[in-house]
Coordinates of C-alpha atoms and ligand atoms in Angstrom, one line a residue:
M1 CA 104.5 55.7 14.0
T2 CA 101.3 55.5 12.1
D3 CA 99.6 52.2 11.1
T4 CA 97.4 53.8 8.5
N5 CA 98.2 54.9 4.9
K6 CA 95.4 56.6 3.1
T7 CA 95.3 56.2 -0.6
A8 CA 92.4 57.5 -2.6
G9 CA 90.3 57.7 0.5
Q10 CA 90.9 54.1 1.4
T11 CA 92.5 52.9 4.6
A12 CA 95.1 50.3 4.4
V13 CA 96.3 48.9 7.7
V14 CA 100.0 48.3 7.8
P15 CA 101.0 45.8 10.4
A16 CA 103.3 47.3 13.0
Q17 CA 105.9 45.0 14.5
G18 CA 106.3 44.2 18.1
R19 CA 103.0 45.3 19.4
P20 CA 99.9 43.2 20.2
T21 CA 97.1 43.4 17.7
E22 CA 94.7 45.0 20.2
E23 CA 97.1 47.8 20.9
R24 CA 97.7 48.4 17.1
D25 CA 94.0 48.6 16.6
V26 CA 93.4 51.3 19.1
L27 CA 92.9 54.7 17.4
L28 CA 91.8 56.6 20.5
D29 CA 92.6 55.8 24.0
V30 CA 90.9 57.6 26.8
Q31 CA 91.9 57.1 30.4
G32 CA 90.4 58.7 33.6
L33 CA 88.8 61.5 31.6
V34 CA 87.3 64.3 33.7
K35 CA 85.5 67.4 32.7
H36 CA 84.2 69.7 35.5
F37 CA 82.6 73.0 34.9
P38 CA 83.3 75.3 37.8
I39 CA 80.4 77.2 39.4
K40 CA 81.6 80.6 40.6
K41 CA 79.9 83.1 42.9
G42 CA 80.4 86.5 44.4
I43 CA 82.4 89.5 43.4
L44 CA 85.6 87.5 43.6
Q45 CA 84.1 84.8 41.4
R46 CA 85.3 82.1 43.8
Q47 CA 84.5 78.6 42.8
V48 CA 81.8 77.2 45.1
A49 CA 81.1 73.9 43.3
A50 CA 81.4 72.2 39.9
V51 CA 79.2 70.4 37.4
R52 CA 80.9 67.1 37.2
A53 CA 79.8 66.5 33.6
V54 CA 82.4 63.8 32.8
D55 CA 83.8 62.3 36.0
G56 CA 86.5 59.7 35.2
I57 CA 85.8 57.5 32.2
D58 CA 88.1 55.0 30.4
F59 CA 87.4 53.7 26.9
Q60 CA 89.1 52.9 23.7
V61 CA 88.0 53.3 20.1
R62 CA 89.3 50.8 17.6
R63 CA 90.2 51.5 14.0
G64 CA 87.2 51.1 11.7
E65 CA 84.6 50.5 14.4
T66 CA 81.6 52.6 15.5
L67 CA 81.4 53.1 19.2
G68 CA 77.9 54.2 20.2
V69 CA 77.4 56.3 23.3
V70 CA 74.0 56.3 25.0
G71 CA 72.5 57.7 28.2
E72 CA 69.8 60.0 29.4
S73 CA 69.9 63.7 28.9
G74 CA 72.6 65.5 30.9
C75 CA 74.7 62.4 31.6
G76 CA 77.7 64.0 29.8
K77 CA 77.7 62.5 26.3
S78 CA 78.2 65.8 24.4
T79 CA 80.8 67.0 26.9
M80 CA 82.7 63.7 26.4
G81 CA 82.5 64.3 22.6
R82 CA 83.7 67.8 22.8
V83 CA 86.6 66.9 25.1
I84 CA 87.8 63.9 23.1
T85 CA 87.8 66.1 19.9
R86 CA 89.6 68.7 22.0
L87 CA 87.0 71.4 21.4
Q88 CA 87.0 71.6 25.2
E89 CA 90.0 71.3 27.6
P90 CA 89.8 68.3 29.9
T91 CA 90.0 68.8 33.6
G92 CA 91.8 65.5 34.1
G93 CA 92.8 62.2 32.6
S94 CA 94.4 61.5 29.3
I95 CA 93.5 61.2 25.6
A96 CA 95.8 59.5 23.2
F97 CA 95.2 59.5 19.4
E98 CA 97.3 57.0 17.4
G99 CA 99.5 56.7 20.5
Q100 CA 100.1 60.5 20.7
D101 CA 99.1 62.2 23.9
I102 CA 96.8 65.0 22.8
T103 CA 95.3 65.8 26.3
H104 CA 96.7 69.3 26.6
L105 CA 97.8 70.2 23.1
K106 CA 97.3 73.9 22.4
T107 CA 95.6 75.2 19.2
G108 CA 98.9 75.1 17.2
G109 CA 99.6 71.5 18.3
M110 CA 96.1 70.4 17.5
R111 CA 96.1 72.0 14.0
P112 CA 97.6 69.0 12.2
L113 CA 95.2 66.7 14.2
R114 CA 92.2 68.7 13.1
R115 CA 92.5 66.9 9.8
D116 CA 92.3 63.5 11.5
I117 CA 89.6 64.2 14.1
Q118 CA 86.3 65.8 13.0
M119 CA 82.9 66.4 14.7
I120 CA 79.4 66.4 13.3
F121 CA 76.9 68.3 15.3
Q122 CA 73.2 67.7 16.1
D123 CA 71.8 70.9 14.7
P124 CA 71.9 71.1 11.0
Y125 CA 70.5 74.6 11.2
G126 CA 72.7 76.3 13.8
S127 CA 75.9 74.6 12.6
L128 CA 75.9 76.2 9.1
N129 CA 76.5 79.9 8.7
P130 CA 73.4 81.2 6.9
R131 CA 75.4 83.9 5.1
H132 CA 77.9 81.5 3.5
T133 CA 77.3 79.5 0.4
I134 CA 77.5 75.7 0.6
G135 CA 80.7 75.9 -1.5
S136 CA 82.2 78.2 1.1
I137 CA 81.1 76.1 4.0
V138 CA 82.4 72.8 2.7
S139 CA 85.7 74.3 1.6
A140 CA 86.3 76.1 5.0
P141 CA 88.5 73.2 6.2
F142 CA 90.9 73.7 3.3
R143 CA 91.2 77.4 4.0
L144 CA 91.8 76.7 7.7
Q145 CA 94.5 74.2 6.9
G146 CA 95.9 76.5 4.2
E147 CA 95.7 73.7 1.6
T148 CA 94.5 73.4 -2.0
P149 CA 93.3 70.0 -2.9
E150 CA 94.4 68.4 -6.1
G151 CA 92.2 69.6 -9.0
G152 CA 91.2 72.8 -7.1
V153 CA 88.8 73.6 -4.3
K154 CA 85.7 73.8 -6.3
K155 CA 86.2 70.4 -7.9
E156 CA 86.9 68.8 -4.6
V157 CA 83.8 70.4 -2.9
Q158 CA 81.6 69.2 -5.7
R159 CA 83.1 65.7 -5.3
L160 CA 82.3 65.9 -1.6
L161 CA 78.7 67.1 -2.3
E162 CA 78.2 64.2 -4.7
L163 CA 79.7 61.8 -2.1
V164 CA 77.0 62.7 0.4
G165 CA 74.2 62.5 -2.1
L166 CA 73.8 66.2 -2.9
N167 CA 73.7 67.9 -6.3
P168 CA 77.2 69.3 -7.0
E169 CA 75.5 72.1 -9.1
H170 CA 74.2 73.5 -5.8
Y171 CA 77.6 74.8 -4.9
N172 CA 76.5 78.4 -4.8
R173 CA 73.3 78.0 -2.9
Y174 CA 72.7 79.0 0.8
P175 CA 71.8 76.8 3.7
H176 CA 68.2 78.0 3.9
E177 CA 67.6 76.6 0.4
F178 CA 68.1 73.0 1.8
S179 CA 66.0 70.7 4.0
G180 CA 67.1 69.5 7.4
G181 CA 68.4 66.2 6.0
Q182 CA 70.3 68.0 3.2
R183 CA 71.8 70.4 5.7
Q184 CA 73.0 67.5 7.8
R185 CA 74.6 66.1 4.6
I186 CA 76.4 69.4 4.1
G187 CA 77.7 69.2 7.6
I188 CA 78.9 65.6 6.9
A189 CA 80.6 66.8 3.6
R190 CA 82.4 69.5 5.6
A191 CA 83.5 67.0 8.2
L192 CA 84.9 64.7 5.6
A193 CA 86.7 67.3 3.5
L194 CA 90.1 66.6 5.1
K195 CA 89.7 62.8 5.0
P196 CA 89.6 62.4 8.8
K197 CA 90.3 59.1 10.6
L198 CA 87.9 59.7 13.5
V199 CA 84.5 61.3 13.3
V200 CA 82.6 62.1 16.4
A201 CA 78.9 62.6 15.6
D202 CA 76.8 64.1 18.4
E203 CA 73.1 63.2 17.9
P204 CA 73.6 63.4 14.1
V205 CA 70.0 62.5 13.3
S206 CA 67.9 63.5 16.3
A207 CA 66.9 66.9 14.8
L208 CA 65.7 65.2 11.6
D209 CA 62.3 63.8 10.6
V210 CA 62.1 60.1 11.3
S211 CA 61.7 59.4 7.6
I212 CA 65.0 61.2 6.9
Q213 CA 66.9 59.8 9.8
A214 CA 67.3 56.4 8.1
Q215 CA 68.8 58.0 5.0
V216 CA 71.4 59.9 7.0
V217 CA 72.2 56.9 9.2
N218 CA 72.7 54.8 6.0
L219 CA 74.8 57.5 4.5
L220 CA 77.1 57.4 7.6
D221 CA 77.3 53.6 7.2
D222 CA 78.2 53.7 3.5
L223 CA 80.8 56.4 4.1
Q224 CA 82.4 54.4 6.8
D225 CA 82.8 51.4 4.5
E226 CA 84.0 53.6 1.6
L227 CA 86.4 55.7 3.5
G228 CA 87.5 53.4 6.3
L229 CA 86.2 55.8 8.9
T230 CA 86.1 55.3 12.7
Y231 CA 83.0 56.7 14.4
V232 CA 82.0 57.7 17.9
I233 CA 78.3 58.2 17.6
I234 CA 76.4 59.8 20.5
A235 CA 72.7 59.4 20.6
H236 CA 69.9 59.0 23.1
D237 CA 67.8 57.0 20.6
L238 CA 68.6 53.4 21.3
S239 CA 67.3 52.2 17.9
V240 CA 69.7 54.5 16.1
I241 CA 72.5 53.3 18.3
R242 CA 71.6 49.7 17.8
H243 CA 71.7 50.2 14.0
V244 CA 75.0 51.9 13.8
S245 CA 77.2 50.6 16.6
D246 CA 79.7 47.8 16.9
R247 CA 80.2 48.4 20.5
I248 CA 78.2 50.5 22.9
A249 CA 79.1 52.6 26.0
V250 CA 76.3 53.4 28.4
M251 CA 76.8 56.6 30.4
Y252 CA 75.1 57.6 33.6
L253 CA 75.9 60.8 35.5
G254 CA 79.3 61.4 34.0
K255 CA 80.4 57.7 34.2
I256 CA 80.5 54.8 31.8
V257 CA 78.4 52.1 33.6
E258 CA 78.6 49.4 30.9
L259 CA 80.6 48.9 27.7
A260 CA 80.0 45.8 25.5
D261 CA 79.6 44.5 21.9
R262 CA 76.3 45.7 20.5
D263 CA 74.7 42.2 20.2
D264 CA 75.9 41.2 23.7
L265 CA 74.6 44.4 25.2
Y266 CA 71.2 44.0 23.7
A267 CA 71.0 40.2 24.4
T268 CA 72.3 40.3 28.0
P269 CA 72.5 43.8 29.5
M270 CA 74.4 43.5 32.7
H271 CA 74.0 46.9 34.3
P272 CA 70.6 47.5 35.8
Y273 CA 70.5 51.0 34.2
T274 CA 71.2 49.5 30.7
K275 CA 68.5 47.0 31.4
A276 CA 66.0 49.7 32.3
L277 CA 67.0 51.8 29.2
L278 CA 66.6 48.8 26.9
S279 CA 63.3 47.7 28.4
A280 CA 61.8 51.0 27.7
V281 CA 62.2 50.4 23.9
P282 CA 59.7 47.8 22.7
V283 CA 60.6 46.2 19.4
P284 CA 57.6 45.4 17.2
D285 CA 57.6 41.8 16.0
P286 CA 54.4 40.3 14.7
K287 CA 55.5 36.8 15.7
R288 CA 55.6 37.9 19.3
R289 CA 52.3 39.9 19.3
G290 CA 50.4 39.2 22.4
A291 CA 53.4 37.9 24.3
K292 CA 54.0 39.5 27.7
S293 CA 57.2 41.2 28.8
E294 CA 58.2 43.2 31.8
R295 CA 59.0 46.8 31.4
I296 CA 61.2 48.7 33.9
L297 CA 60.2 52.3 34.3
L298 CA 62.8 54.4 36.0
R299 CA 61.3 56.7 38.6
G300 CA 62.5 60.2 39.1
D301 CA 65.1 62.3 37.4
V302 CA 68.7 61.9 37.0
P303 CA 70.3 63.4 40.1
S304 CA 72.3 66.6 39.8
P305 CA 75.9 66.2 38.5
I306 CA 76.8 69.0 40.9
N307 CA 76.4 66.7 43.8
P308 CA 76.1 63.1 42.5
P309 CA 75.0 60.3 44.9
A310 CA 77.8 58.6 46.8
G311 CA 78.8 55.1 46.0
C312 CA 77.1 53.9 42.8
R313 CA 75.5 56.9 41.3
F314 CA 72.6 54.9 40.1
H315 CA 71.7 53.6 43.6
T316 CA 68.9 56.2 44.2
R317 CA 67.0 54.7 41.2
C318 CA 68.2 51.1 41.2
W319 CA 65.8 48.3 42.2
K320 CA 68.8 46.1 43.1
A321 CA 70.5 48.6 45.4
T322 CA 72.0 47.2 48.6
D323 CA 73.9 48.7 51.4
I324 CA 77.3 48.5 49.6
C325 CA 75.9 50.4 46.6
G326 CA 75.4 53.6 48.6
K327 CA 78.8 53.4 50.1
Q328 CA 81.3 52.0 47.6
E329 CA 81.6 53.1 44.0
P330 CA 81.7 50.0 41.8
P331 CA 84.7 50.1 39.4
L332 CA 84.2 49.4 35.7
L333 CA 85.4 45.8 35.4
Q334 CA 85.7 43.4 32.5
L335 CA 83.6 40.3 33.3
G336 CA 83.9 36.9 31.9
T337 CA 81.0 37.7 29.5
G338 CA 83.2 40.3 27.7
H339 CA 81.1 43.2 29.1
Q340 CA 82.7 45.9 31.1
V341 CA 80.3 46.7 33.9
A342 CA 80.3 49.0 36.9
C343 CA 77.9 47.3 39.3
H344 CA 78.1 45.3 42.6
H345 CA 75.2 43.1 41.5
P346 CA 75.2 42.8 37.7
E347 CA 72.3 41.3 35.8
N348 CA 72.8 38.1 33.9
A349 CA 75.5 37.0 36.4
A350 CA 74.1 34.4 38.7
D351 CA 76.9 34.5 41.1
Q352 CA 76.5 38.2 41.8
A353 CA 72.9 38.5 42.8
P354 CA 72.3 40.8 45.8
E355 CA 72.2 39.0 49.1
D356 CA 70.4 41.7 51.1
T357 CA 66.9 40.7 50.3
E358 CA 65.3 43.1 52.8
L359 CA 66.9 46.1 51.2
L360 CA 66.2 44.7 47.8
S361 CA 62.5 44.5 48.5
V362 CA 62.5 48.2 49.6
A363 CA 64.5 49.2 46.6
K364 CA 62.1 47.4 44.4
Q365 CA 59.6 50.1 45.1
A366 CA 61.9 52.4 43.0
I367 CA 60.7 50.7 39.9
E368 CA 57.4 50.0 38.4
S369 CA 56.7 46.8 36.5
V370 CA 54.1 47.0 33.8
T371 CA 52.9 44.2 31.6
L372 CA 53.0 45.0 27.9
E373 CA 50.3 43.6 25.7
S374 CA 51.7 44.5 22.3
P375 CA 54.2 45.1 20.8
A376 CA 56.0 42.8 23.1
Q377 CA 59.3 41.5 22.0
S378 CA 62.1 41.8 24.4
P379 CA 64.7 44.2 23.2
A380 CA 67.1 41.5 24.0
E381 CA 66.2 39.7 20.8
P382 CA 67.7 41.1 17.7
T383 CA 65.4 41.5 14.7
A384 CA 67.4 39.9 12.0
E385 CA 64.9 40.6 9.4
T386 CA 64.9 44.3 10.1
P387 CA 66.0 45.9 6.8
K388 CA 69.0 48.3 6.9
G389 CA 67.9 51.8 7.8
T390 CA 64.6 51.0 9.1
S391 CA 65.7 50.2 12.6
K392 CA 64.5 53.6 13.9
D393 CA 61.0 52.3 13.4
E394 CA 61.7 49.5 16.0
Ligands
ATP1 N1 79.6 74.8 29.3 C1 79.0 74.3 30.4 N2 79.0 74.9 31.5 C2 78.4 74.4 32.6 N3 77.7 73.2 32.6 C3 77.7 72.5 31.5 C4 78.3 73.0 30.3 N4 78.1 72.1 29.3 C5 77.4 71.1 29.8 N5 77.2 71.3 31.1 C6 76.4 70.4 32.1 O1 77.1 69.2 32.1 C7 76.1 68.1 32.2 C8 76.3 67.2 31.0 O2 75.9 67.9 29.8 P1 76.0 67.3 28.4 O3 75.5 68.3 27.4 O4 77.3 66.7 28.2 O5 74.9 66.0 28.5 P2 74.3 65.1 27.3 O6 74.4 63.7 27.8 O7 74.9 65.5 26.0 O8 72.8 65.5 27.4 P3 71.7 65.6 26.1 O9 71.3 64.2 25.9 O10 70.6 66.4 26.7 O11 72.4 66.2 25.0 C9 74.8 68.8 32.2 O12 74.4 68.9 33.6 C10 75.0 70.2 31.6 O13 74.1 71.1 32.2
SF4_2 S1 73.0 47.0 42.0 FE1 74.0 48.6 43.2 S2 76.0 48.9 42.0 FE2 74.5 47.9 40.7 S3 73.6 49.5 39.6 FE3 72.2 49.0 41.3 S4 72.9 50.4 42.9 FE4 74.5 50.4 41.3
MG3 MG1 74.1 66.2 24.2

């Protein structure tokens, strides 16, 4: 049973009986998701190892929200995006969309769901076929679904172009005639053609000039309000993620290490990795100029996902690591603060400070503390006066 009726692009939530609100609100439910890429060698192409790109993650996406996903390069964000949209086959775990198990649906089974789940890619150049006109690119989803929209394809494509802020008269132009930001708008128009419920955007603005990023981020925001969309937005830029997200999942080496409401995550990050990521992003605030704050610089690279560290995967870089961290993997647990955190000694939780002070002092060498002169506002403090769309300048 579906809870959503779409009328004229609007989403009306129809209450379903007999189920708790939280369950009704879940659009996508991901449990124990695994994606390994086998590494094969020799004439027989025997599997000798695997890249453990996504290695057991659980999360839910609620109707109408934006779930932001952050983490360093190579931590599995894009793989997660491609697997939940079923562009790649998962190795393990389950994916349910509106209560329907879509984990192993084949192409035919996925076809009706292709309307509901769409993906926007990072590269506005590579993702548009240079030999096709904009009209042909944006109307491709109708051809694939074998459907003619009311009023005809051309009229609908022109409506979509207008919706994303492009001139509908440019229907017959080619991708090379557009700027990067305009091309990304074309990609967005194509993704919205079939009125999807869930849009997964993988680094939707990172290939664009900073001045253009705000416009595209605001467009995504406006479209969400107008069309009742649900987003999963993947980005490594924390200021973009902060601007767009309702909740944020932080990934490290194929795992979700923290998941919390946006404001809670920025105000009181609990996983040491989240804290390190956030502390690397100074937020300019003239009122705090000259104030001092501590910055955590993570040493070294992310370890290989082929052979990730035992126990907590972050223990090789964590300044709070104790004996247990190298031995026992911390599960992702919901704490009283509302955060889901996978850490034996979470930050901002007085009762869970590490006891092994000797080890702690050794582990402290893993980080470097530098005193910032300016700008110096802690990223924990939201900048309420930051106007919409300018957060990337933070
Ligand atoms: N098709 C593939 N075959 C083998 N390994 C892959 C494949 N796709 C991704 N990987 C590996 O999986 C890991 C996760 O990659 P992924 O692209 O998901 O990371 P990411 O978080 O999106 O990084 P970035 O921020 O750089 O985009 C990396 O080690 C990558 O090399
Ligand atoms: S304190 Fe331990 S469990 Fe927590 S992030 Fe550091 S190494 Fe991992
Ligand atoms: Mg990626």
